[in-house]
Short mmCIF file of C-alpha atoms in Angstrom, two decimals:
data_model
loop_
_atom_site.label_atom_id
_atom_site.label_comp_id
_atom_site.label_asym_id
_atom_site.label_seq_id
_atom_site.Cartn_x
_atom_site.Cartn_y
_atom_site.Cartn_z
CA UNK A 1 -41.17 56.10 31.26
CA UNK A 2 -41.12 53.11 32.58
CA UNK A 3 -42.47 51.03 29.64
CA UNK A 4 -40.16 53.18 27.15
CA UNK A 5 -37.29 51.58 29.55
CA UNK A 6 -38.60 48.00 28.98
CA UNK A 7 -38.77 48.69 25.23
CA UNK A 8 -35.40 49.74 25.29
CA UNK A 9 -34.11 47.02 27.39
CA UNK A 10 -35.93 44.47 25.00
CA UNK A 11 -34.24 45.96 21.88
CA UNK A 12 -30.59 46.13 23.60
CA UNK A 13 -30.77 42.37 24.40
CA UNK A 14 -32.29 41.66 20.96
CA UNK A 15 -29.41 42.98 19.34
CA UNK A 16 -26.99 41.36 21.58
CA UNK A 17 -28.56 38.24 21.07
CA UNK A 18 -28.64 38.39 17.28
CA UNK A 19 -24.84 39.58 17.64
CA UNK A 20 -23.86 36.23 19.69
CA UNK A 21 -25.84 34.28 17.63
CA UNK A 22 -24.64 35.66 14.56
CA UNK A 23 -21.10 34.86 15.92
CA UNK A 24 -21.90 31.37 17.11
CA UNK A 25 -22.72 30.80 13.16
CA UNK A 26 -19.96 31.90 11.74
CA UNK A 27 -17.46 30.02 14.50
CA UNK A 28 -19.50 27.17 13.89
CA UNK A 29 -19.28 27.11 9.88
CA UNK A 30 -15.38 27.34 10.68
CA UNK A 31 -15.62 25.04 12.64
CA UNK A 32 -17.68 22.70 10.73
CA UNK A 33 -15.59 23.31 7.38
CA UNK A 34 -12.17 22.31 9.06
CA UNK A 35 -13.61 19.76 10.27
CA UNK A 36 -14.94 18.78 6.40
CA UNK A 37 -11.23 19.14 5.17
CA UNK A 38 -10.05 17.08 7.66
CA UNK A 39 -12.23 14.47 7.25
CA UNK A 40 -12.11 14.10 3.95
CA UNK A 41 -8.50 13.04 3.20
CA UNK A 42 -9.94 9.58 4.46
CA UNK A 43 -13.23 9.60 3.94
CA UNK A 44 -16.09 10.40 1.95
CA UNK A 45 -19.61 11.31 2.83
CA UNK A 46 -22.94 12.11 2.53
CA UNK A 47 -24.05 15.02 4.84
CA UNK A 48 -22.06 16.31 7.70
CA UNK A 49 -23.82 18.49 10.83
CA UNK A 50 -22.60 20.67 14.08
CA UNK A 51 -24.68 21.18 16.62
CA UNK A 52 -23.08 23.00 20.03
CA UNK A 53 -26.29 22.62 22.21
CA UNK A 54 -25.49 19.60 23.32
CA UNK A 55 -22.15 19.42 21.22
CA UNK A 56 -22.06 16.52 18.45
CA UNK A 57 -21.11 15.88 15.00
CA UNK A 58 -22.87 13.90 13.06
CA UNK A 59 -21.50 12.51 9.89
CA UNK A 60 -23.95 10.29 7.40
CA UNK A 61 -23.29 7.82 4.77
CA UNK A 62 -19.66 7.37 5.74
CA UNK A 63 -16.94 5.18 3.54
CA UNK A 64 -13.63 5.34 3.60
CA UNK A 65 -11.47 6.36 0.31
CA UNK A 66 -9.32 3.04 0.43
CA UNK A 67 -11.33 -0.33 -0.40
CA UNK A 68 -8.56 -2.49 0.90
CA UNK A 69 -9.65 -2.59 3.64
CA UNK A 70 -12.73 -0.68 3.10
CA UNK A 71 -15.01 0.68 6.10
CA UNK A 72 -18.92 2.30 5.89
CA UNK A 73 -21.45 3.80 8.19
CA UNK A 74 -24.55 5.02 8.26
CA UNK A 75 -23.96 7.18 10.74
CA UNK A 76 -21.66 8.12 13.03
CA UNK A 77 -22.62 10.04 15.91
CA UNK A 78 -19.97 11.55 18.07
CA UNK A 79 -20.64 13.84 21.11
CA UNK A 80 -18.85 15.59 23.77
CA UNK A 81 -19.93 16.61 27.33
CA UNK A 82 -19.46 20.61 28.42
CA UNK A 83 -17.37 18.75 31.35
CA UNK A 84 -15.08 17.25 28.98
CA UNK A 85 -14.45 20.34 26.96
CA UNK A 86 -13.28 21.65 30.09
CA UNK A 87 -10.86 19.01 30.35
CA UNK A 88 -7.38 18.29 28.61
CA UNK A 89 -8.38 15.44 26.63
CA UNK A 90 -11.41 16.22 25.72
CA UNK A 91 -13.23 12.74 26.10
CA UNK A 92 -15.68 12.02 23.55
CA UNK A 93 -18.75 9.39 23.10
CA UNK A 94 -19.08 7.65 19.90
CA UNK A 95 -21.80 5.95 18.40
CA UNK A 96 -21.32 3.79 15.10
CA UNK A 97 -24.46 2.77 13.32
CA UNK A 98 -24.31 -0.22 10.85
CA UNK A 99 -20.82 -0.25 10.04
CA UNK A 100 -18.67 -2.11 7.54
CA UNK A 101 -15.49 -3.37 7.81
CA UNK A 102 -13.49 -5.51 5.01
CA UNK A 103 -10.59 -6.93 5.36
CA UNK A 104 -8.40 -8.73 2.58
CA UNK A 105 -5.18 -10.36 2.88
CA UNK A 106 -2.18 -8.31 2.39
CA UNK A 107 0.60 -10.45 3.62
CA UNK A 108 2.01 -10.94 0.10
CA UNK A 109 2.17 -7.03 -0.43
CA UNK A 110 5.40 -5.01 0.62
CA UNK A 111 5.44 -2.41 3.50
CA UNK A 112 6.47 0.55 1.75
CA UNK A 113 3.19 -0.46 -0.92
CA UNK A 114 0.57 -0.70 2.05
CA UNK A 115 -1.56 1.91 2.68
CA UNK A 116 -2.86 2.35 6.23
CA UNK A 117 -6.33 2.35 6.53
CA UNK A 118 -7.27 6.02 7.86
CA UNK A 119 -5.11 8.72 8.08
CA UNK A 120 -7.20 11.01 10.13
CA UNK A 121 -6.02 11.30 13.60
CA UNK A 122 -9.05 12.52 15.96
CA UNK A 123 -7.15 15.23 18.71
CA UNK A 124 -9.57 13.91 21.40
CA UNK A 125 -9.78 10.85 23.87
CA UNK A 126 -12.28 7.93 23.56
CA UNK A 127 -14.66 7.49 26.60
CA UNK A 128 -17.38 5.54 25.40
CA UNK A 129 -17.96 3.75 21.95
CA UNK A 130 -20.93 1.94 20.67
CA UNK A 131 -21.21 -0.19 17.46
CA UNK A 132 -24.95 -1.08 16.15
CA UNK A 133 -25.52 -3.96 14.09
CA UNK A 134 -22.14 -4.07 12.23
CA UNK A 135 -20.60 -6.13 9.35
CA UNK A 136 -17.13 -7.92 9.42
CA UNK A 137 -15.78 -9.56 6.40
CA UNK A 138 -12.35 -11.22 6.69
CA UNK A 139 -10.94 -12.89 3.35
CA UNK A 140 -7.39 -14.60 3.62
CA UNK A 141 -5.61 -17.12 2.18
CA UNK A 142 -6.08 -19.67 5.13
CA UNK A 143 -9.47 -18.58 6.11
CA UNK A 144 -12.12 -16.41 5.85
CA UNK A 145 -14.98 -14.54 8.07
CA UNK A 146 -18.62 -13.29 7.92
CA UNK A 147 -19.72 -11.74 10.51
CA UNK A 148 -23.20 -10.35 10.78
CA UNK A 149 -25.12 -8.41 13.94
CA UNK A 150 -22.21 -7.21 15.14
CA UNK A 151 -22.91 -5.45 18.36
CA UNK A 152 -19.78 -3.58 21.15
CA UNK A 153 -19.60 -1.68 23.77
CA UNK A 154 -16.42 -0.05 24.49
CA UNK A 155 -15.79 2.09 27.95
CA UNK A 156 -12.38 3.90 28.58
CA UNK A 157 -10.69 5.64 31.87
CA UNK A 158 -7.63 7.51 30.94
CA UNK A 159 -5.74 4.29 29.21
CA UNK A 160 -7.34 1.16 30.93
CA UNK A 161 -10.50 0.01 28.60
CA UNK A 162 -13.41 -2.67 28.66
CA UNK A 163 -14.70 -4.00 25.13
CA UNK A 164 -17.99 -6.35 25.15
CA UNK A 165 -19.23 -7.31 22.26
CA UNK A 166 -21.74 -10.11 20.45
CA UNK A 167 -22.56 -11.19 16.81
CA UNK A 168 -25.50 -12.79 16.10
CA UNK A 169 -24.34 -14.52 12.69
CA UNK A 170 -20.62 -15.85 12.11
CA UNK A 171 -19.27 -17.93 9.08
CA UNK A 172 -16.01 -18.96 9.17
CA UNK A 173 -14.15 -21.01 6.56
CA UNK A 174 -10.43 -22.39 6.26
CA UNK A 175 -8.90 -22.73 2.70
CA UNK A 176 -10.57 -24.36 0.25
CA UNK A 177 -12.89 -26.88 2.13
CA UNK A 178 -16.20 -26.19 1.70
CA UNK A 179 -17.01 -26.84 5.03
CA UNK A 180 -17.98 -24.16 6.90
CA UNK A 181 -18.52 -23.16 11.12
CA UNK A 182 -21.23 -21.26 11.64
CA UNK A 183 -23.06 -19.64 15.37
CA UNK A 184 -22.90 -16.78 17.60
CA UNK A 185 -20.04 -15.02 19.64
CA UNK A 186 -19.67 -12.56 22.57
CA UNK A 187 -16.62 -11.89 24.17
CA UNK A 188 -15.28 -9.82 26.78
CA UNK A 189 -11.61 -7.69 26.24
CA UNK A 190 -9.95 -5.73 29.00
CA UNK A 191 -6.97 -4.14 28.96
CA UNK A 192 -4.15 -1.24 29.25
CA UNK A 193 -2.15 0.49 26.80
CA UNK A 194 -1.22 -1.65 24.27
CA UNK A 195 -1.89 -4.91 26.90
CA UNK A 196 -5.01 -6.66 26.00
CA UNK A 197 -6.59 -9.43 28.05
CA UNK A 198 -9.29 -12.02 26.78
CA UNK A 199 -11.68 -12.35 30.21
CA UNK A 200 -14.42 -14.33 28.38
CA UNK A 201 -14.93 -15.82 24.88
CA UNK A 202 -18.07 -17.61 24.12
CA UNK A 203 -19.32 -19.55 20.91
CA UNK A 204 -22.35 -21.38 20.22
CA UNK A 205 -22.90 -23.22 17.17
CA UNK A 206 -25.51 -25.92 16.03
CA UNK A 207 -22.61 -28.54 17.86
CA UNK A 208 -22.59 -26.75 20.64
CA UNK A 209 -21.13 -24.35 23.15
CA UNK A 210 -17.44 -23.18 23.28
CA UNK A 211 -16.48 -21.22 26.30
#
């Protein structure tokens, strides 16, 4: 009797297992193809993946669907605590893996022709961010930027934030000289809101360091 018991206890927890895991799927692929739609009204990509245990999203081969200014990834890797789903804004931690950013000079286009450059608003808050080996290009009319190694850090507490970040390789040029500045940066950005505050700036160059 006792081992027909166990058998049926085994069999009633393999069904409700299959049950909640069968449900998990299906919320998940919901979940997962909203998340698709909404994504892709600014950006296209590779391969996409939802996992809940821990929760992430994981989004591959990233580029954006304007190329003025234009932005790519790798990979971007965002992830949420169990904690912070418990809480109202829902913090998240984002990692960005070899990112692109350029930038071209739009100063002599109107307002109403500009196009912003994403137009997919994320419904969480931003804890911690981390850029790996990133690219900046800059081209205007007065100068222009290369930026290579491109390495942050960002931490946030409700709306105060820290940013720290280096670049291993700069290039900057102004007009049409030829001459060009070249070395490595790190700086160090707090601020508040919309307040920002420079607490250290550092650049070293074959000529020297700039503090």
């Amino acid at each position: 009797m006792k081992v027909n018991k166990k058998i049926k206890s085994l069999i009633i927890l393999s069904i409700i297992f299959a049950v909640l895991f069968a449900g998990v799927t299906i919320l998940k692929n919901m979940f997962l193809g909203q998340i698709k739609k909404n994504i892709q009204a600014s950006f296209g990509f590779d391969e996409i993946h939802l996992s809940l245990f821990p929760p992430a999203l994981i989004i591959e081969d990233v580029r954006s669907t304007t190329t003025a200014p234009f932005f790519s990834a790798r990979k971007i890797t965002a992830k949420i605590s169990y904690r912070s789903l418990l809480s109202r804004e829902r913090p998240l931690n984002i990692q960005i893996d070899q990112p692109i950013l350029r930038i071209y000079d739009t100063s002599s286009v109107s307002e109403d022709t500009q196009k912003p450059l994403f137009g997919l608003v994320l419904p969480f808050a931003l804890e911690r961010g981390l850029v790996k080996n990133g690219e900046l290009y800059y081209w205007g009319d007065e100068f222009r930027l290369l930026s290579k190694g491109v390495n942050a850090r960002l931490t946030q507490n409700n709306d105060r934030f820290i940013i720290h970040a280096e670049t291993e390789e700069n290039v900057l040029s102004f007009g049409s000289s030829q001459h060009q500045i070249k070395g490595k940066a790190s700086f160090l950005l707090e601020g508040q809101g919309r307040e920002v505050n420079i607490k250290r700036a550092r650049f070293r160059g074959p000529d020297g360091t700039v503090n």
